[in-house]
Amino acid sequence: MKPMILGVMIVWFFVWGSGFSRASEFHAVWEHYRACCIQSDGRVIDRGRQSVTTSEGEAYALFFALVDNDPLLFSRLLRWTRDNLSRGDLSAHLPAWLWGESKNGQWGVLDQNSATDADLWISFDLMEAGRLWHRSEYLRLGKRLAFLISLRDFANLPGFGAFPLGGERGFHPAGTVWRTNPSYFPPFLLRFMEHRLGGRPWRGLPGRFLAFVKSVSSCGFVPDWVTYDSGKGWQSDPVTGPLGSYDAVRVYLWAGMTSVRDPQEQLLLKRLQGWSRKGRSSPTLFVNTKTCSAYGKPPPGFRAAYLPFLRRENVSSFREEERRMRSRDPMKNDPGYYDTNLYLFGTGFLEKRFSFDERGRLHVRW
């Protein structure tokens, strides 16, 4: 029995010792981000882009405040989002996606249009905060926001079904053409909405998303943006073309965080093996889904975002890539708002600070 006990103790030491190290790293990055980019009133600042605020930034910060069990920060973020992006009422107005300083020096909404990914995340954050913190008002508001999303961010695509676009306005450029972004729809969020809300347009949405990915994932890569033509199906976007980069990297991140018990998880992973087919253990900054080329040095956040996917796909490559990533200082030269958020998602998931079950529900360490 003694050798077995000793073996268990050794495993325990390495697993939990590694966990403590990773936890301190996640917290260090989160505290740095809070200090540099989140005001005391709850505004999240993108300092690399004229200090603007996006609904995406608020949505991600709400999620990490929930993961960190910080209801005070969550309430401040929510209040700022409500008062400044949703005209004082999130139950009636989808958040404006962009807020900042106008050309005349006034601070306020720069673009009133919504961003569907932020809308979905904020609705999810609210419903799960309501469940985990026993706050019924959050649950009700999250459901109401989901109802607004179903009315305003979706379109009924002929021959395909109800599917979310990039936002409320400007994503239906022609009578038979619609435009959307693959990275806007984490599979676990769609699964959560289907189970939590049930009715149209949520019912069957995870299956339609899988069919969508199968159609757009040429060479195992996905582009940043795509269009749907009722006569031709899913097509390359005429604005951004077959390029996949800053948006698309999140598709691999979300897939890597999807529960192994999700019925479509394996089918999804098989569609996204572009980098592994090229023998790469880390992502590139750019991919071209038409020529199947991959090129460009990725920032730290890209590497962290890809690690959950890589761990599912190739454990030995994952360990080496994780070691390389952790040997570098993620905060060196201040990587900025977006890269930091990718890093937080990737490392937070790997440290088991949060996970999602087969119904998309959030599980947190606390």
Tab-separated table of C-alpha atoms in Angstrom:
chain	number	residue	atom	x	y	z
A	1	MET	CA	0.000	0.000	0.000
A	2	LYS	CA	2.838	2.424	0.772
A	3	PRO	CA	4.106	2.673	-2.854
A	4	MET	CA	0.515	3.361	-3.982
A	5	ILE	CA	0.058	6.059	-1.322
A	6	LEU	CA	3.371	7.621	-2.281
A	7	GLY	CA	2.341	7.614	-5.940
A	8	VAL	CA	-0.956	9.310	-5.139
A	9	MET	CA	0.883	11.944	-3.077
A	10	ILE	CA	3.292	12.636	-5.956
A	11	VAL	CA	0.427	13.037	-8.414
A	12	TRP	CA	-1.411	15.263	-5.934
A	13	PHE	CA	1.679	17.442	-5.508
A	14	PHE	CA	2.175	17.996	-9.216
A	15	VAL	CA	-1.491	18.535	-10.036
A	16	TRP	CA	-2.244	20.898	-7.168
A	17	GLY	CA	1.175	22.509	-7.166
A	18	SER	CA	0.735	23.287	-10.852
A	19	GLY	CA	-2.776	24.488	-10.128
A	20	PHE	CA	-1.620	26.975	-7.519
A	21	SER	CA	0.998	28.308	-9.931
A	22	ARG	CA	-1.550	28.720	-12.669
A	23	ALA	CA	-4.043	30.304	-10.306
A	24	SER	CA	-1.549	32.957	-9.308
A	25	GLU	CA	-0.833	33.626	-12.965
A	26	PHE	CA	-4.500	34.022	-13.855
A	27	HIS	CA	-5.051	36.300	-10.886
A	28	ALA	CA	-1.977	38.363	-11.728
A	29	VAL	CA	-3.276	38.983	-15.250
A	30	TRP	CA	-6.824	39.657	-14.034
A	31	GLU	CA	-5.611	42.131	-11.400
A	32	HIS	CA	-3.411	43.850	-13.984
A	33	TYR	CA	-6.383	44.101	-16.330
A	34	ARG	CA	-8.634	45.479	-13.603
A	35	ALA	CA	-6.060	48.113	-12.690
A	36	CYS	CA	-5.288	49.230	-16.229
A	37	CYS	CA	-8.565	48.835	-18.045
A	38	ILE	CA	-11.593	48.890	-15.712
A	39	GLN	CA	-12.618	52.199	-14.146
A	40	SER	CA	-14.108	52.321	-10.665
A	41	ASP	CA	-17.521	53.089	-12.167
A	42	GLY	CA	-17.480	49.915	-14.287
A	43	ARG	CA	-16.326	51.217	-17.664
A	44	VAL	CA	-13.933	48.892	-19.508
A	45	ILE	CA	-11.393	50.852	-21.525
A	46	ASP	CA	-9.664	49.736	-24.718
A	47	ARG	CA	-6.579	51.938	-24.378
A	48	GLY	CA	-5.130	50.748	-27.672
A	49	ARG	CA	-8.067	52.247	-29.595
A	50	GLN	CA	-8.592	55.834	-28.432
A	51	SER	CA	-9.844	54.607	-25.034
A	52	VAL	CA	-13.185	53.460	-26.428
A	53	THR	CA	-15.515	51.041	-24.664
A	54	THR	CA	-17.264	48.174	-26.433
A	55	SER	CA	-20.191	46.052	-25.332
A	56	GLU	CA	-17.890	43.076	-25.848
A	57	GLY	CA	-15.476	44.465	-23.279
A	58	GLU	CA	-18.243	44.928	-20.734
A	59	ALA	CA	-19.587	41.426	-21.440
A	60	TYR	CA	-16.210	39.752	-20.922
A	61	ALA	CA	-15.536	41.716	-17.736
A	62	LEU	CA	-18.945	40.690	-16.369
A	63	PHE	CA	-18.032	37.067	-17.034
A	64	PHE	CA	-14.669	37.291	-15.264
A	65	ALA	CA	-16.208	39.146	-12.319
A	66	LEU	CA	-18.614	36.215	-11.972
A	67	VAL	CA	-15.765	33.704	-12.261
A	68	ASP	CA	-13.859	35.663	-9.608
A	69	ASN	CA	-16.937	35.756	-7.326
A	70	ASP	CA	-16.956	39.558	-7.243
A	71	PRO	CA	-20.606	40.699	-7.112
A	72	LEU	CA	-19.640	44.321	-6.382
A	73	LEU	CA	-17.597	44.646	-9.566
A	74	PHE	CA	-20.312	42.795	-11.478
A	75	SER	CA	-22.944	45.303	-10.323
A	76	ARG	CA	-20.744	48.258	-11.283
A	77	LEU	CA	-20.100	46.836	-14.751
A	78	LEU	CA	-23.781	46.106	-15.214
A	79	ARG	CA	-24.831	49.569	-14.063
A	80	TRP	CA	-22.400	51.305	-16.429
A	81	THR	CA	-23.520	49.109	-19.330
A	82	ARG	CA	-27.183	49.780	-18.596
A	83	ASP	CA	-26.823	53.532	-18.141
A	84	ASN	CA	-24.403	54.238	-20.994
A	85	LEU	CA	-24.971	51.565	-23.640
A	86	SER	CA	-28.645	50.665	-23.157
A	87	ARG	CA	-30.270	54.051	-22.564
A	88	GLY	CA	-30.863	53.159	-18.930
A	89	ASP	CA	-32.847	49.978	-19.578
A	90	LEU	CA	-31.282	46.642	-20.607
A	91	SER	CA	-34.712	45.056	-20.648
A	92	ALA	CA	-35.799	47.314	-23.512
A	93	HIS	CA	-32.643	48.206	-25.471
A	94	LEU	CA	-29.811	46.048	-26.747
A	95	PRO	CA	-26.435	47.528	-25.721
A	96	ALA	CA	-24.762	49.868	-28.194
A	97	TRP	CA	-21.538	48.246	-29.286
A	98	LEU	CA	-19.288	51.351	-29.260
A	99	TRP	CA	-18.883	54.226	-26.774
A	100	GLY	CA	-16.145	56.864	-26.691
A	101	GLU	CA	-15.102	60.411	-27.533
A	102	SER	CA	-16.652	61.940	-30.626
A	103	LYS	CA	-14.949	64.367	-32.995
A	104	ASN	CA	-16.489	67.298	-31.150
A	105	GLY	CA	-14.975	66.148	-27.851
A	106	GLN	CA	-18.175	64.764	-26.349
A	107	TRP	CA	-18.184	61.335	-24.680
A	108	GLY	CA	-21.043	58.992	-25.439
A	109	VAL	CA	-22.359	56.339	-27.826
A	110	LEU	CA	-20.499	56.401	-31.148
A	111	ASP	CA	-22.492	53.622	-32.801
A	112	GLN	CA	-25.911	52.591	-31.487
A	113	ASN	CA	-25.926	49.277	-33.358
A	114	SER	CA	-25.725	46.056	-31.332
A	115	ALA	CA	-23.052	43.327	-31.439
A	116	THR	CA	-24.637	39.895	-31.151
A	117	ASP	CA	-21.709	38.230	-29.385
A	118	ALA	CA	-21.747	40.808	-26.592
A	119	ASP	CA	-25.529	40.548	-26.317
A	120	LEU	CA	-25.339	36.758	-25.922
A	121	TRP	CA	-22.560	36.939	-23.339
A	122	ILE	CA	-24.315	39.602	-21.254
A	123	SER	CA	-27.559	37.620	-21.267
A	124	PHE	CA	-25.663	34.482	-20.242
A	125	ASP	CA	-23.691	36.363	-17.558
A	126	LEU	CA	-26.904	37.682	-16.047
A	127	MET	CA	-28.753	34.363	-16.001
A	128	GLU	CA	-25.816	32.478	-14.504
A	129	ALA	CA	-25.107	35.247	-11.983
A	130	GLY	CA	-28.750	34.963	-10.994
A	131	ARG	CA	-28.406	31.220	-10.457
A	132	LEU	CA	-25.002	31.200	-8.742
A	133	TRP	CA	-25.556	34.259	-6.554
A	134	HIS	CA	-29.278	33.632	-6.006
A	135	ARG	CA	-30.231	36.966	-7.541
A	136	SER	CA	-33.640	36.631	-9.162
A	137	GLU	CA	-33.476	40.133	-10.665
A	138	TYR	CA	-30.406	39.137	-12.674
A	139	LEU	CA	-32.155	36.016	-13.924
A	140	ARG	CA	-35.206	37.972	-15.056
A	141	LEU	CA	-33.093	40.622	-16.791
A	142	GLY	CA	-30.987	37.986	-18.564
A	143	LYS	CA	-34.120	36.292	-19.893
A	144	ARG	CA	-35.543	39.592	-21.055
A	145	LEU	CA	-32.313	40.432	-22.864
A	146	ALA	CA	-32.364	36.995	-24.531
A	147	PHE	CA	-35.880	37.764	-25.749
A	148	LEU	CA	-34.644	41.028	-27.309
A	149	ILE	CA	-31.796	39.140	-28.969
A	150	SER	CA	-34.220	36.645	-30.478
A	151	LEU	CA	-36.277	39.509	-31.932
A	152	ARG	CA	-33.523	41.791	-33.194
A	153	ASP	CA	-30.257	39.917	-33.776
A	154	PHE	CA	-31.697	36.922	-35.658
A	155	ALA	CA	-32.784	36.430	-39.257
A	156	ASN	CA	-34.689	33.593	-40.875
A	157	LEU	CA	-32.305	32.400	-43.599
A	158	PRO	CA	-34.185	30.694	-46.443
A	159	GLY	CA	-33.224	27.034	-46.660
A	160	PHE	CA	-31.255	27.164	-43.418
A	161	GLY	CA	-33.448	28.446	-40.607
A	162	ALA	CA	-33.238	31.030	-37.845
A	163	PHE	CA	-29.675	32.167	-37.230
A	164	PRO	CA	-28.047	35.153	-35.484
A	165	LEU	CA	-26.368	37.839	-37.559
A	166	GLY	CA	-23.569	40.186	-36.541
A	167	GLY	CA	-25.978	42.656	-34.988
A	168	GLU	CA	-29.370	44.290	-35.278
A	169	ARG	CA	-28.718	46.506	-38.296
A	170	GLY	CA	-26.415	46.537	-41.312
A	171	PHE	CA	-25.996	42.776	-41.699
A	172	HIS	CA	-28.578	42.262	-44.440
A	173	PRO	CA	-26.849	44.152	-47.280
A	174	ALA	CA	-29.065	42.772	-50.050
A	175	GLY	CA	-32.432	41.107	-50.383
A	176	THR	CA	-31.017	37.581	-50.491
A	177	VAL	CA	-27.759	38.117	-48.568
A	178	TRP	CA	-27.027	38.133	-44.814
A	179	ARG	CA	-23.737	38.582	-42.963
A	180	THR	CA	-22.447	37.040	-39.732
A	181	ASN	CA	-19.333	36.121	-37.741
A	182	PRO	CA	-18.474	32.496	-36.729
A	183	SER	CA	-16.669	33.597	-33.557
A	184	TYR	CA	-19.767	35.298	-32.162
A	185	PHE	CA	-21.432	32.030	-31.151
A	186	PRO	CA	-19.728	29.903	-28.482
A	187	PRO	CA	-21.330	26.431	-28.728
A	188	PHE	CA	-21.862	26.235	-24.963
A	189	LEU	CA	-23.780	29.544	-24.976
A	190	LEU	CA	-26.040	28.276	-27.744
A	191	ARG	CA	-26.562	25.025	-25.843
A	192	PHE	CA	-27.332	26.986	-22.680
A	193	MET	CA	-29.904	29.144	-24.472
A	194	GLU	CA	-31.533	26.094	-26.012
A	195	HIS	CA	-31.910	24.341	-22.644
A	196	ARG	CA	-32.729	27.454	-20.606
A	197	LEU	CA	-35.166	29.119	-22.985
A	198	GLY	CA	-36.327	26.291	-25.234
A	199	GLY	CA	-38.530	28.018	-27.793
A	200	ARG	CA	-37.790	29.649	-31.123
A	201	PRO	CA	-35.259	30.601	-32.326
A	202	TRP	CA	-33.122	28.808	-29.729
A	203	ARG	CA	-34.425	25.282	-30.257
A	204	GLY	CA	-32.102	23.434	-32.640
A	205	LEU	CA	-29.611	26.315	-32.797
A	206	PRO	CA	-26.573	24.193	-31.730
A	207	GLY	CA	-27.286	21.837	-34.635
A	208	ARG	CA	-27.596	24.720	-37.086
A	209	PHE	CA	-24.338	26.144	-35.766
A	210	LEU	CA	-22.563	22.831	-36.446
A	211	ALA	CA	-23.956	22.786	-39.991
A	212	PHE	CA	-22.785	26.389	-40.346
A	213	VAL	CA	-19.232	25.526	-39.240
A	214	LYS	CA	-19.131	22.538	-41.604
A	215	SER	CA	-20.001	24.879	-44.469
A	216	VAL	CA	-17.461	27.594	-43.699
A	217	SER	CA	-14.490	25.636	-42.280
A	218	SER	CA	-12.484	25.116	-45.452
A	219	CYS	CA	-9.138	23.363	-44.823
A	220	GLY	CA	-9.967	23.112	-41.118
A	221	PHE	CA	-9.917	26.904	-40.730
A	222	VAL	CA	-12.724	29.439	-40.352
A	223	PRO	CA	-12.777	33.033	-41.648
A	224	ASP	CA	-13.566	36.121	-39.611
A	225	TRP	CA	-16.778	36.900	-41.500
A	226	VAL	CA	-19.085	35.029	-43.897
A	227	THR	CA	-22.269	35.699	-45.839
A	228	TYR	CA	-25.319	33.598	-46.542
A	229	ASP	CA	-26.899	33.788	-49.997
A	230	SER	CA	-30.315	32.173	-50.255
A	231	GLY	CA	-29.395	30.821	-53.692
A	232	LYS	CA	-25.828	29.708	-52.940
A	233	GLY	CA	-25.633	28.995	-49.194
A	234	TRP	CA	-22.662	30.098	-47.077
A	235	GLN	CA	-20.101	32.119	-49.017
A	236	SER	CA	-16.872	34.038	-48.515
A	237	ASP	CA	-17.532	37.539	-47.220
A	238	PRO	CA	-17.081	40.216	-49.936
A	239	VAL	CA	-15.634	42.692	-47.417
A	240	THR	CA	-13.068	40.611	-45.498
A	241	GLY	CA	-12.737	37.708	-47.945
A	242	PRO	CA	-11.381	34.323	-46.798
A	243	LEU	CA	-9.158	35.817	-44.070
A	244	GLY	CA	-9.292	34.387	-40.548
A	245	SER	CA	-7.478	36.212	-37.747
A	246	TYR	CA	-8.429	38.286	-34.703
A	247	ASP	CA	-12.095	37.311	-34.744
A	248	ALA	CA	-11.799	33.707	-35.888
A	249	VAL	CA	-9.258	32.646	-33.265
A	250	ARG	CA	-12.103	32.619	-30.759
A	251	VAL	CA	-13.839	29.799	-32.651
A	252	TYR	CA	-11.036	27.413	-31.608
A	253	LEU	CA	-11.085	28.814	-28.074
A	254	TRP	CA	-14.827	28.243	-27.679
A	255	ALA	CA	-14.589	24.761	-29.207
A	256	GLY	CA	-11.793	23.835	-26.791
A	257	MET	CA	-13.915	24.946	-23.832
A	258	THR	CA	-17.044	23.049	-24.932
A	259	SER	CA	-17.934	20.112	-22.687
A	260	VAL	CA	-16.726	16.678	-23.773
A	261	ARG	CA	-20.275	15.538	-22.982
A	262	ASP	CA	-21.804	17.899	-25.513
A	263	PRO	CA	-23.256	15.631	-28.237
A	264	GLN	CA	-21.646	17.651	-31.041
A	265	GLU	CA	-18.269	18.390	-29.454
A	266	GLN	CA	-16.251	15.801	-31.394
A	267	LEU	CA	-17.881	16.696	-34.699
A	268	LEU	CA	-17.002	20.324	-34.108
A	269	LEU	CA	-13.377	19.615	-33.186
A	270	LYS	CA	-12.876	17.572	-36.360
A	271	ARG	CA	-13.841	20.562	-38.482
A	272	LEU	CA	-11.185	22.822	-36.946
A	273	GLN	CA	-7.921	20.919	-37.372
A	274	GLY	CA	-6.252	23.236	-39.878
A	275	TRP	CA	-3.137	24.006	-37.845
A	276	SER	CA	-2.616	20.412	-36.724
A	277	ARG	CA	-2.837	19.245	-40.341
A	278	LYS	CA	0.076	21.549	-41.035
A	279	GLY	CA	2.007	20.066	-38.114
A	280	ARG	CA	1.728	23.186	-35.988
A	281	SER	CA	1.186	23.159	-32.233
A	282	SER	CA	0.457	26.894	-32.088
A	283	PRO	CA	-1.832	29.123	-34.129
A	284	THR	CA	-0.766	31.700	-36.689
A	285	LEU	CA	-1.892	35.288	-36.797
A	286	PHE	CA	-3.598	34.798	-40.166
A	287	VAL	CA	-5.144	31.989	-42.184
A	288	ASN	CA	-6.578	32.024	-45.683
A	289	THR	CA	-9.496	29.635	-46.004
A	290	LYS	CA	-9.318	29.728	-49.813
A	291	THR	CA	-5.620	28.949	-50.301
A	292	CYS	CA	-5.323	27.002	-46.989
A	293	SER	CA	-2.246	29.040	-46.061
A	294	ALA	CA	-1.353	29.950	-42.471
A	295	TYR	CA	1.156	32.666	-41.616
A	296	GLY	CA	2.144	35.393	-39.171
A	297	LYS	CA	3.505	35.386	-35.620
A	298	PRO	CA	0.691	35.276	-33.043
A	299	PRO	CA	0.556	37.400	-29.876
A	300	PRO	CA	0.435	35.683	-26.437
A	301	GLY	CA	-3.350	35.785	-26.296
A	302	PHE	CA	-3.644	33.765	-29.501
A	303	ARG	CA	-1.462	31.041	-28.029
A	304	ALA	CA	-3.442	30.955	-24.804
A	305	ALA	CA	-6.728	30.881	-26.717
A	306	TYR	CA	-5.629	27.852	-28.719
A	307	LEU	CA	-4.363	25.803	-25.765
A	308	PRO	CA	-7.750	24.396	-24.630
A	309	PHE	CA	-8.330	23.124	-28.170
A	310	LEU	CA	-4.799	21.741	-28.430
A	311	ARG	CA	-5.171	19.862	-25.158
A	312	ARG	CA	-8.183	18.025	-26.600
A	313	GLU	CA	-6.361	17.282	-29.825
A	314	ASN	CA	-2.772	16.445	-28.861
A	315	VAL	CA	-1.774	16.204	-25.206
A	316	SER	CA	1.982	15.943	-25.806
A	317	SER	CA	2.020	19.008	-28.081
A	318	PHE	CA	-0.169	20.830	-25.579
A	319	ARG	CA	2.300	20.284	-22.742
A	320	GLU	CA	5.218	21.622	-24.753
A	321	GLU	CA	3.282	24.617	-26.064
A	322	GLU	CA	1.948	25.396	-22.592
A	323	ARG	CA	5.494	25.305	-21.190
A	324	ARG	CA	6.672	27.712	-23.896
A	325	MET	CA	3.806	30.098	-23.309
A	326	ARG	CA	4.236	30.156	-19.546
A	327	SER	CA	7.962	30.802	-19.882
A	328	ARG	CA	7.109	34.263	-21.245
A	329	ASP	CA	5.711	37.228	-19.355
A	330	PRO	CA	2.176	37.741	-20.692
A	331	MET	CA	2.097	41.334	-19.491
A	332	LYS	CA	5.367	42.338	-21.140
A	333	ASN	CA	4.840	45.521	-23.158
A	334	ASP	CA	1.159	45.515	-22.055
A	335	PRO	CA	-0.490	43.304	-24.703
A	336	GLY	CA	-3.723	45.279	-24.669
A	337	TYR	CA	-7.421	44.760	-24.142
A	338	TYR	CA	-8.270	42.011	-26.641
A	339	ASP	CA	-5.139	39.904	-26.251
A	340	THR	CA	-5.480	40.061	-22.460
A	341	ASN	CA	-9.057	38.800	-22.644
A	342	LEU	CA	-8.014	35.865	-24.828
A	343	TYR	CA	-5.279	35.097	-22.315
A	344	LEU	CA	-7.745	35.213	-19.421
A	345	PHE	CA	-10.176	32.866	-21.141
A	346	GLY	CA	-7.470	30.363	-22.088
A	347	THR	CA	-5.571	30.279	-18.798
A	348	GLY	CA	-8.680	30.550	-16.641
A	349	PHE	CA	-10.152	27.490	-18.315
A	350	LEU	CA	-6.907	25.498	-18.096
A	351	GLU	CA	-6.598	26.361	-14.410
A	352	LYS	CA	-10.138	24.999	-13.911
A	353	ARG	CA	-11.372	28.298	-12.581
A	354	PHE	CA	-14.432	27.752	-14.748
A	355	SER	CA	-15.935	25.215	-17.128
A	356	PHE	CA	-19.178	24.548	-18.964
A	357	ASP	CA	-21.261	21.394	-18.732
A	358	GLU	CA	-23.199	19.605	-21.470
A	359	ARG	CA	-26.081	22.040	-21.032
A	360	GLY	CA	-23.811	25.068	-21.223
A	361	ARG	CA	-24.121	25.890	-17.530
A	362	LEU	CA	-21.183	27.623	-15.904
A	363	HIS	CA	-19.217	25.787	-13.211
A	364	VAL	CA	-16.883	27.894	-11.072
A	365	ARG	CA	-14.231	26.888	-8.564
A	366	TRP	CA	-15.746	28.888	-5.712
